[in-house]
Tab-separated table of C-alpha atoms in Angstrom:
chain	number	residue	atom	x	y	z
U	27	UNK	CA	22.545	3.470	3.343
U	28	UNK	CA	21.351	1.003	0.653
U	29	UNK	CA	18.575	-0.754	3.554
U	30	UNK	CA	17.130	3.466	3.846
U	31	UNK	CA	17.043	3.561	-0.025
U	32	UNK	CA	15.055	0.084	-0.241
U	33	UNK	CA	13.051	1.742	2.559
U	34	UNK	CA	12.441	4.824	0.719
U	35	UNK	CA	11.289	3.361	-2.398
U	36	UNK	CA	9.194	1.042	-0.891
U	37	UNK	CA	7.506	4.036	0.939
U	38	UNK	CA	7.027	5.926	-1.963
U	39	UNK	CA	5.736	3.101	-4.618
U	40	UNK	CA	3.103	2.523	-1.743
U	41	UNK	CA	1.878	6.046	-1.466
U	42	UNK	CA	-0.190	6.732	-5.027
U	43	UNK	CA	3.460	8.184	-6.617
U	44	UNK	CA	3.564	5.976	-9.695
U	45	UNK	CA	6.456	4.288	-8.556
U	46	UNK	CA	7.777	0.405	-8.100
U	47	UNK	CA	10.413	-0.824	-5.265
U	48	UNK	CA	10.201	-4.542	-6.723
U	49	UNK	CA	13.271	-3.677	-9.110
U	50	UNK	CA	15.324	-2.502	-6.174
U	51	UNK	CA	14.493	-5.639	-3.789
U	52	UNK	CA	15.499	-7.097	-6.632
U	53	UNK	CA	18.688	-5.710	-6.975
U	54	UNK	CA	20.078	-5.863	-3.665
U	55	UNK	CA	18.604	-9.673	-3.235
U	56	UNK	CA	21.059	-10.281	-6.798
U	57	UNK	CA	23.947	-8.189	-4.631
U	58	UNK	CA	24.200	-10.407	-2.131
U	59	UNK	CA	22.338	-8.261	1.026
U	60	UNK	CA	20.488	-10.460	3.578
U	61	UNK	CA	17.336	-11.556	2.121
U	62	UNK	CA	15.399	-10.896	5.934
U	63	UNK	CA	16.434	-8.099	6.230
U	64	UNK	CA	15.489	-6.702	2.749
U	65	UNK	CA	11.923	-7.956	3.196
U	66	UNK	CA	11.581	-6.475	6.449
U	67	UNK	CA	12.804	-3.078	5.127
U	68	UNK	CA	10.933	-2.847	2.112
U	69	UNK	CA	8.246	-4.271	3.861
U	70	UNK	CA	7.921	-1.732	6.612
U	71	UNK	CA	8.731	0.935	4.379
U	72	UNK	CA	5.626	-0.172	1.697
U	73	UNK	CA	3.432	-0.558	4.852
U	74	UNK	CA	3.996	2.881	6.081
U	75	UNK	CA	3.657	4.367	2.674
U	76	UNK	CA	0.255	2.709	2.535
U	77	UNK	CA	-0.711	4.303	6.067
U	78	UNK	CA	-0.026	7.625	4.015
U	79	UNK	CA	-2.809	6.566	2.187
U	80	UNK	CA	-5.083	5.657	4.899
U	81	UNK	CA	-4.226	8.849	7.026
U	82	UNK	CA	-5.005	10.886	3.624
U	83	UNK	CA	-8.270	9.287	2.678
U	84	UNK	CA	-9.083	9.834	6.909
U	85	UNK	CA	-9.209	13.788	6.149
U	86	UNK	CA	-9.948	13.998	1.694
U	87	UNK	CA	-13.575	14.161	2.284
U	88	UNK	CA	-14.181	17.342	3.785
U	89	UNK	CA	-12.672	18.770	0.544
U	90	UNK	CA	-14.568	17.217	-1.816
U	91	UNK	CA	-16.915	20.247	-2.658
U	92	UNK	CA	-13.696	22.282	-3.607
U	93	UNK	CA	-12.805	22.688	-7.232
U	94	UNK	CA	-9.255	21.239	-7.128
U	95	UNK	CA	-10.739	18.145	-5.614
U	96	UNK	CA	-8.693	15.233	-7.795
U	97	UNK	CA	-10.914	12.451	-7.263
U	98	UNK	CA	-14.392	13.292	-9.250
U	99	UNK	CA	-17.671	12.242	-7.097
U	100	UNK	CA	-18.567	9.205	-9.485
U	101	UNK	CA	-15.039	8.035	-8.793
U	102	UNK	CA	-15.389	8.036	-4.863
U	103	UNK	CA	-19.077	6.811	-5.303
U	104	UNK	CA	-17.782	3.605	-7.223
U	105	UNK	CA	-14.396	3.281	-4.741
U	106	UNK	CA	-16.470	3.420	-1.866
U	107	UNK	CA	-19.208	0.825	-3.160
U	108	UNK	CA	-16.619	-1.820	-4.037
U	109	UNK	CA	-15.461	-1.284	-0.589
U	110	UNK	CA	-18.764	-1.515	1.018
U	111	UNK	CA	-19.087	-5.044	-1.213
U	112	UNK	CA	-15.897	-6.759	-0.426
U	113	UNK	CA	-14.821	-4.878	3.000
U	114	UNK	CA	-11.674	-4.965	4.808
U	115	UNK	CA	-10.765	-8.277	3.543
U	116	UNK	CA	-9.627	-6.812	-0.067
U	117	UNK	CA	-7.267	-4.821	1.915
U	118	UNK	CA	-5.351	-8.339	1.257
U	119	UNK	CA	-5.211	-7.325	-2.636
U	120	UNK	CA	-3.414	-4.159	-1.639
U	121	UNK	CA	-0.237	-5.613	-2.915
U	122	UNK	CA	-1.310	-5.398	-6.345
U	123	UNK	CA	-0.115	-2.958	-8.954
U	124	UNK	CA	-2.842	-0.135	-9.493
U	125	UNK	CA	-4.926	-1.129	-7.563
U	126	UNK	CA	-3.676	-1.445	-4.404
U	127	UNK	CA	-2.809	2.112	-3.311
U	128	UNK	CA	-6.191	3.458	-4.148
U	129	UNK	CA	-7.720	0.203	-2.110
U	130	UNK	CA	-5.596	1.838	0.941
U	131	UNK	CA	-6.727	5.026	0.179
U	132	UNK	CA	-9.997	3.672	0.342
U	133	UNK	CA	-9.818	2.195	3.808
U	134	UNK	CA	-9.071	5.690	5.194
U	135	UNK	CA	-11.919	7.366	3.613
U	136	UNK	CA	-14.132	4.465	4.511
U	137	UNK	CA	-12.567	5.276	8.391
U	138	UNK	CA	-11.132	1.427	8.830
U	139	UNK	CA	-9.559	1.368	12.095
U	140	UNK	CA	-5.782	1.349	11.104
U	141	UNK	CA	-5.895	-1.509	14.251
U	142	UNK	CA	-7.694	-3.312	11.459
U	143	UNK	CA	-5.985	-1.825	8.581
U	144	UNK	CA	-2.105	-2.501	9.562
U	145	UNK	CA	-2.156	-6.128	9.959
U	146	UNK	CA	-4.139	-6.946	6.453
U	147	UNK	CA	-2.114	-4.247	4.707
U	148	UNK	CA	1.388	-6.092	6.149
U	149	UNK	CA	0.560	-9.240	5.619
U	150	UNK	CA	-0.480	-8.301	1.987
U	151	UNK	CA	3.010	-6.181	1.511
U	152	UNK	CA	5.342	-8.399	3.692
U	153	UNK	CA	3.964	-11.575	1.360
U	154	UNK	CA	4.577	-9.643	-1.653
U	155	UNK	CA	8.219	-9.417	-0.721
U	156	UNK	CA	8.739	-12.679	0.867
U	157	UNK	CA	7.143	-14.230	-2.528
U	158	UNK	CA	9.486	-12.156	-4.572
U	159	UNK	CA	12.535	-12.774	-2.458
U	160	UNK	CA	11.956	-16.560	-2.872
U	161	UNK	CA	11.704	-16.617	-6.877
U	162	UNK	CA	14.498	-13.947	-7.147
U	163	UNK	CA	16.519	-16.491	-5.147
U	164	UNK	CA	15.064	-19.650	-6.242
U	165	UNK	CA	15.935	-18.477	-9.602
U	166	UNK	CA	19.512	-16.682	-9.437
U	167	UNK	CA	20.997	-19.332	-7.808
């Protein structure tokens, strides 16, 4: 039960909720839970949240002309330029606080083969966690 809540709010802090899973890792880490195991978790659960993105930005185009539309076109203009510049490769900064999410969001409207997409994306989350995991532990103990 406390692996699915890691999952779940490493699922959801990945998606473009305003949310954080570090605090939780955290937690259990401090608890005593199986450090492997909590990175894999959290680090399956961020990467699948971040596919959200990426499946959402695959189909958010074709409603762009519609009022409710929450991205304005100047936004998307400059989102999709920066990914034009840098590419797939700063789906390796998708890790990052703020922004990260929008960078997977990005790669979907950008159509970045998720074969492409998965294994920058979880080597950016999974090396998040792994990083964290070491100074939680290098520093608790």
């Amino acid at each position: 039960m406390v692996h699915g809540g890691l999952f779940l709010a490493a699922f959801l802090a990945a998606t473009l909720l305003p949310l954080q899973s570090e605090a939780a890792l955290v937690a259990l880490l401090l608890a005593g839970y199986p450090p492997w195991l909590l990175v894999l978790v959290a680090s399956l659960g961020n990467v699948l949240g971040s596919t959200v993105n990426w499946w959402l930005g695959r189909g958010l185009l074709r409603f762009q002309d519609r009022r409710w539309f929450p991205v304005s076109a100047t936004a998307l203009a400059r989102a999709q330029r920066s990914y034009r510049r840098w590419g797939r490769w700063s789906l390796l900064l998708s890790w990052m606080p703020v922004v990260g999410d929008p960078l997977t969001l990005a790669a979907g409207i950008m159509r970045e083969p998720l074969r492409v997409f998965l294994p920058l994306v979880a080597v950016a989350k999974a090396g998040r966690y792994l990083v964290l995991a070491w100074a939680t532990l290098q520093y608790a103990g």
